[in-house]
CSV table of C-alpha atoms and ligand atoms in Angstrom, one decimal:
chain,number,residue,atom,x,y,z
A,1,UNK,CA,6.8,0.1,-4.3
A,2,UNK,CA,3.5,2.2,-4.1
A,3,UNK,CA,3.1,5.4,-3.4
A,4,UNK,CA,-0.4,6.5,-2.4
A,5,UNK,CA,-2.8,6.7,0.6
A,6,UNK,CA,-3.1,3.9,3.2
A,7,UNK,CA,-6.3,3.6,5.6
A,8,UNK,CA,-6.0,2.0,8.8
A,9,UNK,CA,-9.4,0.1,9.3
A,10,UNK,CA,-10.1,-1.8,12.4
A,11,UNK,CA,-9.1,-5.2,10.9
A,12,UNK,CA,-6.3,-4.0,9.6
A,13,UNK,CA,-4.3,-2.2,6.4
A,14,UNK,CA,-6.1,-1.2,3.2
A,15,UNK,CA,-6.4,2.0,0.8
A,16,UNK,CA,-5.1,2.4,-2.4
A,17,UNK,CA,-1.2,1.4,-1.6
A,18,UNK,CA,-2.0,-1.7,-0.1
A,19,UNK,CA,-4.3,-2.9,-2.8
A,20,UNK,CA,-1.9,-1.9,-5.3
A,21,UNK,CA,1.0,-3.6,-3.1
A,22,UNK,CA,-1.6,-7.4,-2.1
A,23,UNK,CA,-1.4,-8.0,-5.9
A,24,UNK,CA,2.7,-8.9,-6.0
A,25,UNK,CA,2.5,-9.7,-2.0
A,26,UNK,CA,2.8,-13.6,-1.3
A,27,UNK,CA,2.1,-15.0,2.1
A,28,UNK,CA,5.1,-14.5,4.4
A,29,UNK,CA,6.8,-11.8,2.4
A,30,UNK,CA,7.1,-8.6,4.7
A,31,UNK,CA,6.0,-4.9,4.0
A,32,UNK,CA,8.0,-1.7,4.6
A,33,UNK,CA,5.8,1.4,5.3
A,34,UNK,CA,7.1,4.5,4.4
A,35,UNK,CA,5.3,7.0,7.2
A,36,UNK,CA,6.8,10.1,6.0
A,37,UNK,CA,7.3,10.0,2.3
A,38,UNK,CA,7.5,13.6,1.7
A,39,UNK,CA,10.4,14.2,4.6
A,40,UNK,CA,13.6,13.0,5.5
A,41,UNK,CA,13.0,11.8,8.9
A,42,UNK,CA,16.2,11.9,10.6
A,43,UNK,CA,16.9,15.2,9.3
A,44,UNK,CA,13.2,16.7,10.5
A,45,UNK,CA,14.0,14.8,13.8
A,46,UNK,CA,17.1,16.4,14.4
A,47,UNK,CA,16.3,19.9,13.4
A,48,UNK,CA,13.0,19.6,15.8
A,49,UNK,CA,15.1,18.9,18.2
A,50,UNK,CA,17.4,22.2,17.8
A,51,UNK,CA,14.4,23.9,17.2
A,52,UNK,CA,11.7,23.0,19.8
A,53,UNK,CA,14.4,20.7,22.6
A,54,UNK,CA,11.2,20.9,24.9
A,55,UNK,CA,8.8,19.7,23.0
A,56,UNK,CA,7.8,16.0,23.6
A,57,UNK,CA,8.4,13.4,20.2
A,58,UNK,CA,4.6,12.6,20.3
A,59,UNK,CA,4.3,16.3,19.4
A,60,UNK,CA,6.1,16.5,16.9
A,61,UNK,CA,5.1,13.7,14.9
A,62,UNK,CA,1.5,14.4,15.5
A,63,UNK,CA,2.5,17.5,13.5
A,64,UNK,CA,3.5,15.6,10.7
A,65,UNK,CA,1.2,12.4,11.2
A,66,UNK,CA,-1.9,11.5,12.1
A,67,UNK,CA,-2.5,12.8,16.2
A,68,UNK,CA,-3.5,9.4,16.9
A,69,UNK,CA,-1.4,7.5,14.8
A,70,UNK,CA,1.5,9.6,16.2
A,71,UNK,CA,0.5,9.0,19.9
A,72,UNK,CA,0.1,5.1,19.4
A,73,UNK,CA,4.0,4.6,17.8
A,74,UNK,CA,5.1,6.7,20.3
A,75,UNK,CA,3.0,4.5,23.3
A,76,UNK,CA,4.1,1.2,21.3
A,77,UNK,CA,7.4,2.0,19.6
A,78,UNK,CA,9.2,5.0,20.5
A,79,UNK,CA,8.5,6.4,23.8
A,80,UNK,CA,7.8,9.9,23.9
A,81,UNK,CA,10.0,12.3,26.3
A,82,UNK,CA,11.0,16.0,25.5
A,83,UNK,CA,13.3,16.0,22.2
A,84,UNK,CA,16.3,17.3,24.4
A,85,UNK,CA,16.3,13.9,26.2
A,86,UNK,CA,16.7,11.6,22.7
A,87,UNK,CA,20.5,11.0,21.6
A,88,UNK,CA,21.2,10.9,17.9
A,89,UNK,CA,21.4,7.1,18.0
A,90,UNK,CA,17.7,6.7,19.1
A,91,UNK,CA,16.6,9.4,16.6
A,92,UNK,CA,18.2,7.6,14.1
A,93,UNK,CA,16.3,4.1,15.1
A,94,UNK,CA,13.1,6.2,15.6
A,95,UNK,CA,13.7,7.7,11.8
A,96,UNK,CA,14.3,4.2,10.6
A,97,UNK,CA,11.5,2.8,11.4
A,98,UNK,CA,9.4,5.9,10.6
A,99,UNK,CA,10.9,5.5,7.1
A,100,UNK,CA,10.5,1.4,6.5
A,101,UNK,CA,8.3,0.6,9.5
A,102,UNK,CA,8.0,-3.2,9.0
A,103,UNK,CA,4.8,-5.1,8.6
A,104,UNK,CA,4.3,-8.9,8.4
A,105,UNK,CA,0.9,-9.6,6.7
A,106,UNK,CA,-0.7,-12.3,8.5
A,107,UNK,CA,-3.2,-12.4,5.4
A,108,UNK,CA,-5.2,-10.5,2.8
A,109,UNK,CA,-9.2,-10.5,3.2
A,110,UNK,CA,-9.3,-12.6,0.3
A,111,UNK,CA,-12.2,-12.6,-2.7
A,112,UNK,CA,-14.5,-10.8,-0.1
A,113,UNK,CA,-13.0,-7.8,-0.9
A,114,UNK,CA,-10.8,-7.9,-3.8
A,115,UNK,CA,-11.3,-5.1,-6.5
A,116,UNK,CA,-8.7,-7.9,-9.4
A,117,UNK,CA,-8.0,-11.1,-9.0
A,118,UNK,CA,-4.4,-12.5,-10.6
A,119,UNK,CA,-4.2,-15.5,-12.6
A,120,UNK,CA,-6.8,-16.8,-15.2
A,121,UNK,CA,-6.8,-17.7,-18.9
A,122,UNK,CA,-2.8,-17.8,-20.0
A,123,UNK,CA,-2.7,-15.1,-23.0
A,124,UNK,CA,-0.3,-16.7,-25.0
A,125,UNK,CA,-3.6,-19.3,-25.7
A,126,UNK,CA,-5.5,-16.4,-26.9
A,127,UNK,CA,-5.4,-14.2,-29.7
A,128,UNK,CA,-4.2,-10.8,-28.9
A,129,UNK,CA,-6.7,-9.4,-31.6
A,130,UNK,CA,-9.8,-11.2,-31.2
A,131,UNK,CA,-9.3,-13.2,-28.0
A,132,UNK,CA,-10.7,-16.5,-29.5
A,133,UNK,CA,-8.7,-19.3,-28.3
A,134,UNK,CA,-6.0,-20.9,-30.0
A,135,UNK,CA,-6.9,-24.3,-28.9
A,136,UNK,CA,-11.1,-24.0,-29.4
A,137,UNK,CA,-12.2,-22.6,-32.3
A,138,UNK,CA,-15.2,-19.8,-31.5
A,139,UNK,CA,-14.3,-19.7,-27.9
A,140,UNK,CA,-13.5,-16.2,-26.4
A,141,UNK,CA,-12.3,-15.3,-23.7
A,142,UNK,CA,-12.2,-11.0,-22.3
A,143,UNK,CA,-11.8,-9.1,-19.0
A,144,UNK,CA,-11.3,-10.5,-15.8
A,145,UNK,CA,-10.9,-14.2,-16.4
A,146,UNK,CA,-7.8,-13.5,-18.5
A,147,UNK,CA,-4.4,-13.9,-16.7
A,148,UNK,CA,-4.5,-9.9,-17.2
A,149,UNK,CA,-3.9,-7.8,-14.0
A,150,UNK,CA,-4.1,-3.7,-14.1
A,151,UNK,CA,-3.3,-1.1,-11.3
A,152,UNK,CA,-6.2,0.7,-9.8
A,153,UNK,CA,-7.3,3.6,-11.7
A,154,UNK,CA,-9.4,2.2,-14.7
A,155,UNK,CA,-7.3,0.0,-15.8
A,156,UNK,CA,-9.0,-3.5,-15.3
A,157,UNK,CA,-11.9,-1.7,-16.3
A,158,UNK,CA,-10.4,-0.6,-19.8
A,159,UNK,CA,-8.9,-4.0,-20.3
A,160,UNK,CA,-12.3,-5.7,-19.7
A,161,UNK,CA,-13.9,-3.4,-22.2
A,162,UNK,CA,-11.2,-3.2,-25.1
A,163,UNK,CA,-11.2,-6.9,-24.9
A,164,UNK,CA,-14.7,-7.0,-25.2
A,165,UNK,CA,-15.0,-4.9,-27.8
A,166,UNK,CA,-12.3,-7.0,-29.4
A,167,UNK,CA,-13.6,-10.1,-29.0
A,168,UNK,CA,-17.7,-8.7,-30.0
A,169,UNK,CA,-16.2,-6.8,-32.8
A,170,UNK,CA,-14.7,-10.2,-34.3
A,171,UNK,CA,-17.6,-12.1,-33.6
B,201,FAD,C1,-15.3,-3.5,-5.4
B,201,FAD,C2,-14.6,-3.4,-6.7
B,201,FAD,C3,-14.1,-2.2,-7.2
B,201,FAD,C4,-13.4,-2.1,-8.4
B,201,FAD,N1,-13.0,-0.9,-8.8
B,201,FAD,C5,-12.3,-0.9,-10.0
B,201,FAD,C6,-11.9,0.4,-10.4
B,201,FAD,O1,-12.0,1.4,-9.8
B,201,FAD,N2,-11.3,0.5,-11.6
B,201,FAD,C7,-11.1,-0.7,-12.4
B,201,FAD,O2,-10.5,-0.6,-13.5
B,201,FAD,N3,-11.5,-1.9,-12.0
B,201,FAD,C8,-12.1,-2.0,-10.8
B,201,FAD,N4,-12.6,-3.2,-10.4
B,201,FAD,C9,-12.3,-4.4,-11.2
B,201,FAD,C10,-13.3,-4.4,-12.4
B,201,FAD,O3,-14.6,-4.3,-11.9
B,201,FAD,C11,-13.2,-5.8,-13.1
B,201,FAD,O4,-11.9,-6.0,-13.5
B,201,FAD,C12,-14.2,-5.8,-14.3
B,201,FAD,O5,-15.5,-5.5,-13.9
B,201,FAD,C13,-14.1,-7.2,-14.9
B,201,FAD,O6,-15.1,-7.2,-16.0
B,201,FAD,P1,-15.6,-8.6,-16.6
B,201,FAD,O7,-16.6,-8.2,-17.6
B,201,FAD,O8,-14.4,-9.3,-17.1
B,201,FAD,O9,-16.2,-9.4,-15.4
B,201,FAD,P2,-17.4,-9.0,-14.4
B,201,FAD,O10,-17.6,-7.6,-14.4
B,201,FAD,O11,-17.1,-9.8,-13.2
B,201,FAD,O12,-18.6,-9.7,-15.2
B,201,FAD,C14,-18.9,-11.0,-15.2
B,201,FAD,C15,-20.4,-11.2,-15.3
B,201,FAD,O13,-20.7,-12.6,-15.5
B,201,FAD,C16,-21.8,-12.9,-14.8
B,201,FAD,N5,-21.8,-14.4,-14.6
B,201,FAD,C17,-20.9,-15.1,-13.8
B,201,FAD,N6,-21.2,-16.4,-13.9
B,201,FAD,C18,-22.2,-16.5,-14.8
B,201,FAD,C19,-23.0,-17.6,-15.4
B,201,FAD,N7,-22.7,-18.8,-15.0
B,201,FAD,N8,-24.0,-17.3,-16.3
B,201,FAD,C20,-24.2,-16.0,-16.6
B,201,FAD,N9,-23.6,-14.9,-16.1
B,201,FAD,C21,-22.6,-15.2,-15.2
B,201,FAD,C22,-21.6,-12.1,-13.5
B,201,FAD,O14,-22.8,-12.0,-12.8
B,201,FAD,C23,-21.1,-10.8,-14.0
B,201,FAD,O15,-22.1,-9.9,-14.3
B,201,FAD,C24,-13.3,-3.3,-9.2
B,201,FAD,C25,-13.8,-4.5,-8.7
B,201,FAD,C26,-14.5,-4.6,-7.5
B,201,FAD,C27,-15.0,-5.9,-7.1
């Protein structure tokens, strides 16, 4: 699990949690979004509902959402009446889903636009202090090509240059 921003683009998810979450994603696994990660749903839901009964759901979440984002779910997923009209059972589903709404990948953009690749040169081939190979004498190998994969945020940066450094330091 990720927490961090997520873009909607117009050929489909990316932003920092779902490049963080497309490195451990294999094809066919599915994706639970977290909409409101800083509320419990059901319980916003239901005390909207005391609050402001005539206020329609597409409102309410566009208060707490994205006003477009908020209109399409409703359109799509949820309907959107006045909250006096929703029983507790349909809040519920309605929190559910804003809570894990599900997504099936049907594929990642591929190299094109990849900030880290996975896979590459097995480490336990390599030195861990000078990166030369274990199996070529005064081959090295550093950064990227290594089967070394950081989180966004410098970290595949940092490995490619402490490895570098490693590697030139030794050589
Ligand atoms: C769009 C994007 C955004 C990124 N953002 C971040 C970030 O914010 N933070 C972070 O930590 N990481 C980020 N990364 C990842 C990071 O850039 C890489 O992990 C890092 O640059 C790898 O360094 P490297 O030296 O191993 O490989 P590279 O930087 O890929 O260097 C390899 C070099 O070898 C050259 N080369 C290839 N083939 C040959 C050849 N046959 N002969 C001679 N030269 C050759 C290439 O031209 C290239 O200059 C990002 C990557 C991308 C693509």
């Amino acid at each position: 699990a990720f927490r961090a921003d997520m873009l909607f683009t117009h050929r489909g998810l990316s932003g920092p949690a779902i490049l963080q979450i497309s490195s451990y994603w294999q094809p066919g696994d599915d994706l639970r979004l977290d909409l409101l990660p800083d509320r419990d749903a059901l319980a916003y839901l239901l005390d909207q509902q005391i609050q402001r009964n005539a206020a329609e759901l597409k409102t309410i979440l566009a208060e707490v959402l994205p006003r477009r984002l908020a209109h399409r779910l409703c359109e799509h997923a949820f309907g959107s009446k006045p909250m006096r009209h929703y029983h507790e059972t349909e809040l519920r589903d309605i929190a559910g889903k804003l809570e894990a709404w599900p997504i099936i990948a049907s594929g990642t953009e591929g190299y094109r636009t990849a900030e880290v690749t996975l896979g590459g040169v097995d480490t336990d081939q390599l030195s861990s202090s000078t990166m030369q190979s274990k199996l070529v004498a005064g081959l090295y190998f550093i950064g990227e090509v290594v089967d070394v994969t950081g989180h966004l945020g410098g970290y595949n940066f940092q490995w490619a240059w402490a490895s570098g450094h490693a590697a030139g330091s030794a050589v």
